[in-house]
Amino acid sequence: MPDLDPLLFGEIDPPQRLLMGPGPVNAHPRVLRAMSADLLGQFDPEMTGYMNQVMALYRPIFGTANEWTMLVDGTARAGIEAALVSLVAPGDTVLVVNFGRFGLLLTEILARIGAVVETVEAPWGEVVQLEAIGEAIHRVQPHVVATIHGDTSTTMAQPLDGLGELAHAAGALLYVDATATIGGMELAADRWGADVVTGGLQKCLGGPSGSAPITISPRSAEHIGRRRHVEQGIRRRDIADGQGPRIGSNYFDLAMIMDYWSEKRLNHHTEATSMLYAARECARIALGEGLEARYARHASAGRAMTVGLRAMGLTVFGDDAYRMTNVTGVHIPDGVDGEAVRTMMREAFEIEIGTAFGPLQGKIWRLGAMGYNAMKHKVLLTLAALEACLRAQGYAVPLGEAVPAALEAW
Amino acid sequence: MPDLDPLLFGEIDPPQRLLMGPGPVNAHPRVLRAMSADLLGQFDPEMTGYMNQVMALYRPIFGTANEWTMLVDGTARAGIEAALVSLVAPGDTVLVVNFGRFGLLLTEILARIGAVVETVEAPWGEVVQLEAIGEAIHRVQPHVVATIHGDTSTTMAQPLDGLGELAHAAGALLYVDATATIGGMELAADRWGADVVTGGLQKCLGGPSGSAPITISPRSAEHIGRRRHVEQGIRRRDIADGQGPRIGSNYFDLAMIMDYWSEKRLNHHTEATSMLYAARECARIALGEGLEARYARHASAGRAMTVGLRAMGLTVFGDDAYRMTNVTGVHIPDGVDGEAVRTMMREAFEIEIGTAFGPLQGKIWRLGAMGYNAMKHKVLLTLAALEACLRAQGYAVPLGEAVPAALEAW
């Protein structure tokens, strides 16, 4: 084995970089500090008390009264897979509302589960109309309808009011991934009629990736409970298995995770305590600010970013009517090397902006203003830096227009 | 929706408790501080640099030269499921070496994957002899042999030298879960011939739960690569899918996770940055101390704990020859209320000791001395407090014997 550097690579010391891409973004300092609190035993009364607080704190953030509102221990993608593998049995039909990369991710996860996957689609940069979804539900008779709320790959936010009603009328459950909107745009799980909604900390909640908030409606909790299968090593007489098909994953078995978060405290994984502290602090900050004020702040940031980009003569990507407030796509102008601009932004200004995926790769940049970074000065600094980088690339940017336009729009 | 407490439950402020159970334990303060560093974009050069450092730091800890040595973003259980779902296809035969609750967990996860599960067993408190494993391999001709290294439920450590050779001779791969031993007892992935080994931070590495170090041998990386399936949203011409059966999980697809940690940097999840900082610091602390010295410190702590418990007239659980060094089981004496003692330990001394699972529930306590808590003063304080609690319960404990005996044994 090769010898390691005697200093073992030195102390952790990341550059102080402003992350204005589609996430992850800089965490709120209070969240980072909360993670430095000491650990607790997983069934210590203070620990289970913190778990109960997390449940209470995330209900308003999801817009729900659901008892089962908690955390999945993994990144946002872990929350998505936990929801789908627990809701969907092999052979079930699922209708995916697909308007970007994360819609494709849903189809990918579902295919692995063994679901029959049907889609109703919109081109990247648009959303799917409720009427089209309704027709597709009628046509495919799904067990579950699954959609992304805000898909950062296209910067579009899918309207969800009325969708739960459509799904339920056809006997289907509704799953919504809200990773990119939670804490930044209104979530209304109960009003939407969404049965499971999942999120992540690393975007508008201003925390680190690694914990996935989730909420589960009574209807879907019952559905999932029918698939409960308690581990042999911890079986108890008072907790019976369900009769439904066993959930294909142990780690993502929401029936077991609910038993763990319930007063039964049935052992499952060892809760990721520091990440739970982070999730708790993210929620306290969001509720302390007030959700309405927080959503308005994200809307101001998105509006200022969009107006500023247009004042530079750039073309904003996608349908204005359905744009997410916290991330903006913008076309890379002809003749400009998109990666050279991103590199100069990082090296000269310590600002990160995002590249793109799939059909949009090399065509647009994505600029986020999320959580702790959805602030006036951060938007203005980003626009000023981008103007300088575009000029350095020889692009004929109107000088000094973006910042005042953005300031006015904020 | 009910109103939340206007103070939103207050600042995070856990009690300063000494966690002397089977884990989680108190994190090293350096690890907690490392997590308060600011975040980075997931493909920023400094971030990918930290990822590469983590790979280098964990190789000596696993006792391996394996290139693919990295993190799974979830708790230790996530690492186990990632290993098994990526190694084992539905219908494959797996031989589980089962000597405790976590052997049962392996059978449980494998059953959900759709494997044909065979076991070779030992009673709780013993280990399985290599000869018996060899006979079972010959009999069932498994695709994979899976075992726990140290099973905290029974406090036994399974000897693993020679097991890889036996498995490979029969054409099988060897998986080892080392969650409870990594950083506290020697791991020798290469010498054992183990193909995949997984761990967690929350025991002898002295970090928080939520990140699972993993190492993957070239042989098993090739096996897993044959099952690679790149997501539709991020396909590239230069990365082909494998011909093997698709891995049943997206989140736990080690082929994709290797692509993410490789220089291809193919997007998968958003790396849990704060947990990666924690994992990096755990490894720096362990290597800075020196692994030999660290294992010796855990052995001293375990020896002192065992001697001290016996000096109190208590009966230590399990086979002395195969005891883990970092957790000790001890019979709850007749007439003593085990939970009352645990409660008094917590309430009067702020010390947590562990209860037990399954057939040992209510019969033994489990006392750990792991990572930052495998220290002389913490072992002595725990023994002194336990003596006082046993006395308060009316047990005729020999007074003042345990501490000097433990001190001498250390």
PDB file of N, CA, C and O in Angstrom, chain A residues 4 8-10 13 17 26 38 44 46 50 75 77 81 101 108 112 208-209 229 231 247 249-251 253 267-268 270 274 280 284 287 352, chain B residues 4 8-10 13 17 26 38 44 46 50 75 77 81 101 108 112 208-209 229 231 247 249-251 253 267-268 270 274 280 284 287 352:
ATOM      1  N   LEU A   4       0.631   7.303   2.776  1.00  0.00           N
ATOM      2  CA  LEU A   4      -0.193   8.505   2.663  1.00  0.00           C
ATOM      3  C   LEU A   4       0.660   9.719   2.980  1.00  0.00           C
ATOM      4  O   LEU A   4       1.659   9.635   3.685  1.00  0.00           O
ATOM      5  N   LEU A   8      -1.744  13.835   6.141  1.00  0.00           N
ATOM      6  CA  LEU A   8      -3.089  13.304   5.894  1.00  0.00           C
ATOM      7  C   LEU A   8      -3.979  14.347   5.226  1.00  0.00           C
ATOM      8  O   LEU A   8      -5.139  14.537   5.587  1.00  0.00           O
ATOM      9  N   PHE A   9      -3.409  15.035   4.253  1.00  0.00           N
ATOM     10  CA  PHE A   9      -4.149  15.974   3.414  1.00  0.00           C
ATOM     11  C   PHE A   9      -4.580  17.257   4.130  1.00  0.00           C
ATOM     12  O   PHE A   9      -5.278  18.076   3.548  1.00  0.00           O
ATOM     13  N   GLY A  10      -4.188  17.426   5.369  1.00  0.00           N
ATOM     14  CA  GLY A  10      -4.471  18.701   6.032  1.00  0.00           C
ATOM     15  C   GLY A  10      -5.904  18.856   6.505  1.00  0.00           C
ATOM     16  O   GLY A  10      -6.770  18.021   6.250  1.00  0.00           O
ATOM     17  N   ASP A  13     -10.758  22.610   4.679  1.00  0.00           N
ATOM     18  CA  ASP A  13     -10.627  24.055   4.467  1.00  0.00           C
ATOM     19  C   ASP A  13     -11.121  24.426   3.075  1.00  0.00           C
ATOM     20  O   ASP A  13     -10.358  24.889   2.228  1.00  0.00           O
ATOM     21  N   ARG A  17     -16.840  29.774  -1.323  1.00  0.00           N
ATOM     22  CA  ARG A  17     -17.393  29.945  -2.671  1.00  0.00           C
ATOM     23  C   ARG A  17     -18.900  30.175  -2.589  1.00  0.00           C
ATOM     24  O   ARG A  17     -19.585  29.568  -1.770  1.00  0.00           O
ATOM     25  N   ASN A  26     -24.829  27.040  -0.583  1.00  0.00           N
ATOM     26  CA  ASN A  26     -24.220  27.225   0.730  1.00  0.00           C
ATOM     27  C   ASN A  26     -25.257  27.005   1.820  1.00  0.00           C
ATOM     28  O   ASN A  26     -26.388  27.470   1.717  1.00  0.00           O
ATOM     29  N   ASP A  38     -23.194  17.456  20.121  1.00  0.00           N
ATOM     30  CA  ASP A  38     -22.780  16.067  20.388  1.00  0.00           C
ATOM     31  C   ASP A  38     -23.931  15.100  20.111  1.00  0.00           C
ATOM     32  O   ASP A  38     -25.099  15.487  20.031  1.00  0.00           O
ATOM     33  N   ASP A  44     -32.458   7.363  23.357  1.00  0.00           N
ATOM     34  CA  ASP A  44     -32.457   8.279  24.500  1.00  0.00           C
ATOM     35  C   ASP A  44     -33.680   9.180  24.393  1.00  0.00           C
ATOM     36  O   ASP A  44     -34.075   9.581  23.296  1.00  0.00           O
ATOM     37  N   GLU A  46     -34.140  12.270  24.906  1.00  0.00           N
ATOM     38  CA  GLU A  46     -33.892  13.546  24.227  1.00  0.00           C
ATOM     39  C   GLU A  46     -33.836  13.336  22.714  1.00  0.00           C
ATOM     40  O   GLU A  46     -34.279  14.184  21.941  1.00  0.00           O
ATOM     41  N   TYR A  50     -36.259  14.929  19.913  1.00  0.00           N
ATOM     42  CA  TYR A  50     -35.861  15.680  18.714  1.00  0.00           C
ATOM     43  C   TYR A  50     -36.542  15.111  17.467  1.00  0.00           C
ATOM     44  O   TYR A  50     -36.932  15.846  16.562  1.00  0.00           O
ATOM     45  N   THR A  75     -29.679  10.975   0.650  1.00  0.00           N
ATOM     46  CA  THR A  75     -29.883  12.209  -0.097  1.00  0.00           C
ATOM     47  C   THR A  75     -31.325  12.251  -0.622  1.00  0.00           C
ATOM     48  O   THR A  75     -32.096  11.303  -0.449  1.00  0.00           O
ATOM     49  N   ARG A  77     -32.478  11.770  -3.406  1.00  0.00           N
ATOM     50  CA  ARG A  77     -32.734  10.615  -4.260  1.00  0.00           C
ATOM     51  C   ARG A  77     -33.135   9.390  -3.426  1.00  0.00           C
ATOM     52  O   ARG A  77     -33.917   8.548  -3.883  1.00  0.00           O
ATOM     53  N   GLU A  81     -36.579   7.121  -3.878  1.00  0.00           N
ATOM     54  CA  GLU A  81     -36.609   5.659  -4.017  1.00  0.00           C
ATOM     55  C   GLU A  81     -37.410   5.015  -2.877  1.00  0.00           C
ATOM     56  O   GLU A  81     -38.152   4.051  -3.112  1.00  0.00           O
ATOM     57  N   ARG A 101     -35.227  15.896 -16.658  1.00  0.00           N
ATOM     58  CA  ARG A 101     -34.339  14.814 -16.246  1.00  0.00           C
ATOM     59  C   ARG A 101     -34.861  14.056 -15.044  1.00  0.00           C
ATOM     60  O   ARG A 101     -34.670  12.851 -14.917  1.00  0.00           O
ATOM     61  N   GLU A 108     -36.779   5.609 -14.408  1.00  0.00           N
ATOM     62  CA  GLU A 108     -35.620   4.725 -14.214  1.00  0.00           C
ATOM     63  C   GLU A 108     -35.751   3.921 -12.918  1.00  0.00           C
ATOM     64  O   GLU A 108     -35.524   2.708 -12.888  1.00  0.00           O
ATOM     65  N   ARG A 112     -36.643  -0.313 -12.413  1.00  0.00           N
ATOM     66  CA  ARG A 112     -35.874  -1.242 -11.582  1.00  0.00           C
ATOM     67  C   ARG A 112     -36.761  -1.952 -10.570  1.00  0.00           C
ATOM     68  O   ARG A 112     -36.490  -3.084 -10.166  1.00  0.00           O
ATOM     69  N   PRO A 208     -27.154  20.832   4.160  1.00  0.00           N
ATOM     70  CA  PRO A 208     -26.339  19.921   3.362  1.00  0.00           C
ATOM     71  C   PRO A 208     -27.179  18.781   2.793  1.00  0.00           C
ATOM     72  O   PRO A 208     -28.203  18.396   3.368  1.00  0.00           O
ATOM     73  N   SER A 209     -26.767  18.223   1.688  1.00  0.00           N
ATOM     74  CA  SER A 209     -27.370  17.001   1.165  1.00  0.00           C
ATOM     75  C   SER A 209     -27.140  15.868   2.172  1.00  0.00           C
ATOM     76  O   SER A 209     -26.137  15.846   2.873  1.00  0.00           O
ATOM     77  N   HIS A 229     -43.182  -5.817   6.885  1.00  0.00           N
ATOM     78  CA  HIS A 229     -42.527  -7.085   7.183  1.00  0.00           C
ATOM     79  C   HIS A 229     -41.438  -6.797   8.206  1.00  0.00           C
ATOM     80  O   HIS A 229     -40.414  -6.208   7.873  1.00  0.00           O
ATOM     81  N   GLU A 231     -38.340  -7.309  10.695  1.00  0.00           N
ATOM     82  CA  GLU A 231     -37.142  -8.157  10.674  1.00  0.00           C
ATOM     83  C   GLU A 231     -37.194  -9.234  11.747  1.00  0.00           C
ATOM     84  O   GLU A 231     -37.627  -8.986  12.869  1.00  0.00           O
ATOM     85  N   ILE A 247     -41.961  -5.305   0.577  1.00  0.00           N
ATOM     86  CA  ILE A 247     -41.257  -4.193  -0.055  1.00  0.00           C
ATOM     87  C   ILE A 247     -39.855  -4.664  -0.429  1.00  0.00           C
ATOM     88  O   ILE A 247     -39.183  -5.330   0.358  1.00  0.00           O
ATOM     89  N   SER A 249     -36.993  -3.389  -0.706  1.00  0.00           N
ATOM     90  CA  SER A 249     -35.809  -2.870  -0.026  1.00  0.00           C
ATOM     91  C   SER A 249     -36.055  -2.880   1.471  1.00  0.00           C
ATOM     92  O   SER A 249     -37.154  -2.581   1.931  1.00  0.00           O
ATOM     93  N   ASN A 250     -35.029  -3.207   2.233  1.00  0.00           N
ATOM     94  CA  ASN A 250     -35.110  -3.098   3.688  1.00  0.00           C
ATOM     95  C   ASN A 250     -34.849  -1.657   4.108  1.00  0.00           C
ATOM     96  O   ASN A 250     -35.606  -1.075   4.887  1.00  0.00           O
ATOM     97  N   TYR A 251     -33.792  -1.061   3.573  1.00  0.00           N
ATOM     98  CA  TYR A 251     -33.402   0.286   4.009  1.00  0.00           C
ATOM     99  C   TYR A 251     -34.489   1.302   3.703  1.00  0.00           C
ATOM    100  O   TYR A 251     -34.705   2.245   4.455  1.00  0.00           O
ATOM    101  N   ASP A 253     -37.754   0.699   3.332  1.00  0.00           N
ATOM    102  CA  ASP A 253     -39.077   0.180   3.691  1.00  0.00           C
ATOM    103  C   ASP A 253     -39.768   1.198   4.600  1.00  0.00           C
ATOM    104  O   ASP A 253     -39.478   1.281   5.798  1.00  0.00           O
ATOM    105  N   ASN A 267     -36.545  -0.803  16.227  1.00  0.00           N
ATOM    106  CA  ASN A 267     -35.219  -0.535  15.660  1.00  0.00           C
ATOM    107  C   ASN A 267     -35.171  -0.784  14.156  1.00  0.00           C
ATOM    108  O   ASN A 267     -35.652  -1.802  13.665  1.00  0.00           O
ATOM    109  N   HIS A 268     -34.584   0.164  13.430  1.00  0.00           N
ATOM    110  CA  HIS A 268     -34.336  -0.039  11.996  1.00  0.00           C
ATOM    111  C   HIS A 268     -32.886   0.389  11.788  1.00  0.00           C
ATOM    112  O   HIS A 268     -31.997  -0.216  12.405  1.00  0.00           O
ATOM    113  N   THR A 270     -29.684   3.135  12.309  1.00  0.00           N
ATOM    114  CA  THR A 270     -29.293   4.070  13.366  1.00  0.00           C
ATOM    115  C   THR A 270     -29.454   5.474  12.816  1.00  0.00           C
ATOM    116  O   THR A 270     -28.758   5.858  11.868  1.00  0.00           O
ATOM    117  N   SER A 274     -26.512  13.740  13.264  1.00  0.00           N
ATOM    118  CA  SER A 274     -26.058  15.088  12.868  1.00  0.00           C
ATOM    119  C   SER A 274     -26.909  15.629  11.733  1.00  0.00           C
ATOM    120  O   SER A 274     -27.207  16.832  11.679  1.00  0.00           O
ATOM    121  N   ARG A 280     -33.534  19.638  11.419  1.00  0.00           N
ATOM    122  CA  ARG A 280     -34.309  20.374  12.422  1.00  0.00           C
ATOM    123  C   ARG A 280     -34.006  21.870  12.322  1.00  0.00           C
ATOM    124  O   ARG A 280     -34.914  22.703  12.340  1.00  0.00           O
ATOM    125  N   ARG A 284     -36.424  25.088  11.470  1.00  0.00           N
ATOM    126  CA  ARG A 284     -36.605  26.191  12.427  1.00  0.00           C
ATOM    127  C   ARG A 284     -36.323  27.536  11.757  1.00  0.00           C
ATOM    128  O   ARG A 284     -37.005  28.531  12.004  1.00  0.00           O
ATOM    129  N   LEU A 287     -39.305  28.290   9.323  1.00  0.00           N
ATOM    130  CA  LEU A 287     -40.540  28.686  10.018  1.00  0.00           C
ATOM    131  C   LEU A 287     -40.331  29.981  10.791  1.00  0.00           C
ATOM    132  O   LEU A 287     -41.260  30.775  10.952  1.00  0.00           O
ATOM    133  N   GLU A 352     -20.044  29.833  -8.245  1.00  0.00           N
ATOM    134  CA  GLU A 352     -20.393  28.689  -9.080  1.00  0.00           C
ATOM    135  C   GLU A 352     -21.747  28.913  -9.721  1.00  0.00           C
ATOM    136  O   GLU A 352     -22.727  29.227  -9.034  1.00  0.00           O
TER     137      GLU A 352
ATOM    138  N   LEU B   4     -47.329  25.835  16.050  1.00  0.00           N
ATOM    139  CA  LEU B   4     -46.101  25.342  16.651  1.00  0.00           C
ATOM    140  C   LEU B   4     -45.734  26.239  17.813  1.00  0.00           C
ATOM    141  O   LEU B   4     -46.106  27.402  17.865  1.00  0.00           O
ATOM    142  N   LEU B   8     -40.174  27.496  18.470  1.00  0.00           N
ATOM    143  CA  LEU B   8     -39.775  26.408  17.574  1.00  0.00           C
ATOM    144  C   LEU B   8     -38.852  25.418  18.277  1.00  0.00           C
ATOM    145  O   LEU B   8     -37.836  24.996  17.735  1.00  0.00           O
ATOM    146  N   PHE B   9     -39.228  25.079  19.502  1.00  0.00           N
ATOM    147  CA  PHE B   9     -38.541  24.039  20.273  1.00  0.00           C
ATOM    148  C   PHE B   9     -37.143  24.425  20.744  1.00  0.00           C
ATOM    149  O   PHE B   9     -36.435  23.610  21.320  1.00  0.00           O
ATOM    150  N   GLY B  10     -36.716  25.644  20.481  1.00  0.00           N
ATOM    151  CA  GLY B  10     -35.430  26.081  21.035  1.00  0.00           C
ATOM    152  C   GLY B  10     -34.218  25.557  20.290  1.00  0.00           C
ATOM    153  O   GLY B  10     -34.313  24.758  19.371  1.00  0.00           O
ATOM    154  N   ASP B  13     -29.608  21.413  21.833  1.00  0.00           N
ATOM    155  CA  ASP B  13     -28.869  21.456  23.101  1.00  0.00           C
ATOM    156  C   ASP B  13     -28.949  20.103  23.792  1.00  0.00           C
ATOM    157  O   ASP B  13     -29.519  19.971  24.876  1.00  0.00           O
ATOM    158  N   ARG B  17     -23.929  13.546  27.344  1.00  0.00           N
ATOM    159  CA  ARG B  17     -24.079  12.173  27.841  1.00  0.00           C
ATOM    160  C   ARG B  17     -22.943  11.297  27.310  1.00  0.00           C
ATOM    161  O   ARG B  17     -22.535  11.438  26.162  1.00  0.00           O
ATOM    162  N   ASN B  26     -20.276   8.820  21.332  1.00  0.00           N
ATOM    163  CA  ASN B  26     -19.957  10.237  21.148  1.00  0.00           C
ATOM    164  C   ASN B  26     -18.952  10.397  20.011  1.00  0.00           C
ATOM    165  O   ASN B  26     -17.993   9.636  19.917  1.00  0.00           O
ATOM    166  N   ASP B  38     -18.077  25.006   5.290  1.00  0.00           N
ATOM    167  CA  ASP B  38     -19.096  25.350   4.291  1.00  0.00           C
ATOM    168  C   ASP B  38     -19.102  24.327   3.145  1.00  0.00           C
ATOM    169  O   ASP B  38     -18.155  23.564   2.973  1.00  0.00           O
ATOM    170  N   ASP B  44     -17.144  20.781  -8.101  1.00  0.00           N
ATOM    171  CA  ASP B  44     -16.049  21.733  -7.910  1.00  0.00           C
ATOM    172  C   ASP B  44     -14.752  20.957  -7.717  1.00  0.00           C
ATOM    173  O   ASP B  44     -14.745  19.897  -7.099  1.00  0.00           O
ATOM    174  N   GLU B  46     -12.295  21.328  -5.789  1.00  0.00           N
ATOM    175  CA  GLU B  46     -11.938  21.068  -4.394  1.00  0.00           C
ATOM    176  C   GLU B  46     -12.790  19.926  -3.837  1.00  0.00           C
ATOM    177  O   GLU B  46     -12.321  19.125  -3.021  1.00  0.00           O
ATOM    178  N   TYR B  50     -11.504  16.375  -2.432  1.00  0.00           N
ATOM    179  CA  TYR B  50     -11.817  15.764  -1.128  1.00  0.00           C
ATOM    180  C   TYR B  50     -12.308  14.325  -1.313  1.00  0.00           C
ATOM    181  O   TYR B  50     -12.013  13.445  -0.505  1.00  0.00           O
ATOM    182  N   THR B  75     -26.803   5.366   6.209  1.00  0.00           N
ATOM    183  CA  THR B  75     -26.221   4.765   7.399  1.00  0.00           C
ATOM    184  C   THR B  75     -25.526   3.455   7.024  1.00  0.00           C
ATOM    185  O   THR B  75     -25.563   3.019   5.872  1.00  0.00           O
ATOM    186  N   ARG B  77     -26.347   0.536   7.394  1.00  0.00           N
ATOM    187  CA  ARG B  77     -27.303  -0.381   6.770  1.00  0.00           C
ATOM    188  C   ARG B  77     -27.450  -0.102   5.267  1.00  0.00           C
ATOM    189  O   ARG B  77     -27.697  -1.015   4.473  1.00  0.00           O
ATOM    190  N   GLU B  81     -26.917  -2.816   2.184  1.00  0.00           N
ATOM    191  CA  GLU B  81     -27.878  -3.066   1.106  1.00  0.00           C
ATOM    192  C   GLU B  81     -27.262  -2.747  -0.262  1.00  0.00           C
ATOM    193  O   GLU B  81     -27.510  -3.479  -1.236  1.00  0.00           O
ATOM    194  N   ARG B 101     -27.964 -11.074  15.344  1.00  0.00           N
ATOM    195  CA  ARG B 101     -29.022 -10.288  14.726  1.00  0.00           C
ATOM    196  C   ARG B 101     -28.619  -9.751  13.365  1.00  0.00           C
ATOM    197  O   ARG B 101     -29.455  -9.636  12.464  1.00  0.00           O
ATOM    198  N   GLU B 108     -32.457 -11.176   5.686  1.00  0.00           N
ATOM    199  CA  GLU B 108     -33.662 -10.375   5.436  1.00  0.00           C
ATOM    200  C   GLU B 108     -33.519  -9.523   4.180  1.00  0.00           C
ATOM    201  O   GLU B 108     -34.412  -9.474   3.323  1.00  0.00           O
ATOM    202  N   ARG B 112     -35.396 -10.058   0.300  1.00  0.00           N
ATOM    203  CA  ARG B 112     -36.103  -9.013  -0.463  1.00  0.00           C
ATOM    204  C   ARG B 112     -35.527  -8.858  -1.862  1.00  0.00           C
ATOM    205  O   ARG B 112     -36.238  -8.481  -2.793  1.00  0.00           O
ATOM    206  N   PRO B 208     -20.597  10.492  13.349  1.00  0.00           N
ATOM    207  CA  PRO B 208     -22.051  10.317  13.369  1.00  0.00           C
ATOM    208  C   PRO B 208     -22.482   9.245  12.366  1.00  0.00           C
ATOM    209  O   PRO B 208     -21.815   9.025  11.354  1.00  0.00           O
ATOM    210  N   SER B 209     -23.604   8.617  12.617  1.00  0.00           N
ATOM    211  CA  SER B 209     -24.228   7.740  11.640  1.00  0.00           C
ATOM    212  C   SER B 209     -24.635   8.554  10.422  1.00  0.00           C
ATOM    213  O   SER B 209     -24.968   9.731  10.537  1.00  0.00           O
ATOM    214  N   HIS B 229     -26.057   0.203 -15.632  1.00  0.00           N
ATOM    215  CA  HIS B 229     -27.149   0.746 -16.443  1.00  0.00           C
ATOM    216  C   HIS B 229     -27.195   2.244 -16.190  1.00  0.00           C
ATOM    217  O   HIS B 229     -27.629   2.684 -15.130  1.00  0.00           O
ATOM    218  N   GLU B 231     -28.383   6.056 -16.329  1.00  0.00           N
ATOM    219  CA  GLU B 231     -29.682   6.730 -16.435  1.00  0.00           C
ATOM    220  C   GLU B 231     -29.849   7.425 -17.774  1.00  0.00           C
ATOM    221  O   GLU B 231     -28.929   8.048 -18.293  1.00  0.00           O
ATOM    222  N   ILE B 247     -29.347  -3.844 -11.830  1.00  0.00           N
ATOM    223  CA  ILE B 247     -29.375  -3.792 -10.364  1.00  0.00           C
ATOM    224  C   ILE B 247     -30.725  -3.235  -9.929  1.00  0.00           C
ATOM    225  O   ILE B 247     -31.221  -2.263 -10.499  1.00  0.00           O
ATOM    226  N   SER B 249     -31.865  -1.536  -7.541  1.00  0.00           N
ATOM    227  CA  SER B 249     -31.967  -0.213  -6.919  1.00  0.00           C
ATOM    228  C   SER B 249     -31.149   0.782  -7.715  1.00  0.00           C
ATOM    229  O   SER B 249     -30.062   0.464  -8.199  1.00  0.00           O
ATOM    230  N   ASN B 250     -31.667   1.988  -7.859  1.00  0.00           N
ATOM    231  CA  ASN B 250     -30.891   3.066  -8.463  1.00  0.00           C
ATOM    232  C   ASN B 250     -29.954   3.676  -7.435  1.00  0.00           C
ATOM    233  O   ASN B 250     -28.768   3.834  -7.670  1.00  0.00           O
ATOM    234  N   TYR B 251     -30.487   3.990  -6.255  1.00  0.00           N
ATOM    235  CA  TYR B 251     -29.688   4.682  -5.233  1.00  0.00           C
ATOM    236  C   TYR B 251     -28.508   3.840  -4.804  1.00  0.00           C
ATOM    237  O   TYR B 251     -27.437   4.358  -4.496  1.00  0.00           O
ATOM    238  N   ASP B 253     -26.986   1.441  -6.573  1.00  0.00           N
ATOM    239  CA  ASP B 253     -26.312   0.842  -7.723  1.00  0.00           C
ATOM    240  C   ASP B 253     -24.827   1.200  -7.655  1.00  0.00           C
ATOM    241  O   ASP B 253     -24.427   2.309  -8.016  1.00  0.00           O
ATOM    242  N   ASN B 267     -22.928  11.997 -12.990  1.00  0.00           N
ATOM    243  CA  ASN B 267     -23.848  12.427 -11.935  1.00  0.00           C
ATOM    244  C   ASN B 267     -24.717  11.279 -11.438  1.00  0.00           C
ATOM    245  O   ASN B 267     -25.279  10.514 -12.212  1.00  0.00           O
ATOM    246  N   HIS B 268     -24.800  11.171 -10.107  1.00  0.00           N
ATOM    247  CA  HIS B 268     -25.735  10.216  -9.509  1.00  0.00           C
ATOM    248  C   HIS B 268     -26.468  11.005  -8.444  1.00  0.00           C
ATOM    249  O   HIS B 268     -27.141  11.984  -8.787  1.00  0.00           O
ATOM    250  N   THR B 270     -26.534  13.670  -5.121  1.00  0.00           N
ATOM    251  CA  THR B 270     -25.712  14.809  -4.697  1.00  0.00           C
ATOM    252  C   THR B 270     -24.968  14.403  -3.442  1.00  0.00           C
ATOM    253  O   THR B 270     -25.584  14.147  -2.406  1.00  0.00           O
ATOM    254  N   SER B 274     -21.409  17.299   4.052  1.00  0.00           N
ATOM    255  CA  SER B 274     -21.016  17.400   5.467  1.00  0.00           C
ATOM    256  C   SER B 274     -20.646  16.025   6.018  1.00  0.00           C
ATOM    257  O   SER B 274     -19.726  15.894   6.834  1.00  0.00           O
ATOM    258  N   ARG B 280     -14.068  11.948   6.278  1.00  0.00           N
ATOM    259  CA  ARG B 280     -12.665  12.286   6.045  1.00  0.00           C
ATOM    260  C   ARG B 280     -11.948  12.537   7.369  1.00  0.00           C
ATOM    261  O   ARG B 280     -10.840  12.052   7.590  1.00  0.00           O
ATOM    262  N   ARG B 284      -8.772  10.615   9.148  1.00  0.00           N
ATOM    263  CA  ARG B 284      -7.537  11.340   9.490  1.00  0.00           C
ATOM    264  C   ARG B 284      -7.164  11.121  10.952  1.00  0.00           C
ATOM    265  O   ARG B 284      -6.000  10.972  11.293  1.00  0.00           O
ATOM    266  N   LEU B 287      -5.880   7.411  11.312  1.00  0.00           N
ATOM    267  CA  LEU B 287      -4.546   7.200  10.750  1.00  0.00           C
ATOM    268  C   LEU B 287      -3.505   8.034  11.489  1.00  0.00           C
ATOM    269  O   LEU B 287      -2.353   7.632  11.608  1.00  0.00           O
ATOM    270  N   GLU B 352     -24.987   6.179  29.099  1.00  0.00           N
ATOM    271  CA  GLU B 352     -25.858   5.218  28.428  1.00  0.00           C
ATOM    272  C   GLU B 352     -25.146   3.881  28.280  1.00  0.00           C
ATOM    273  O   GLU B 352     -24.025   3.836  27.776  1.00  0.00           O
TER     274      GLU B 352
END
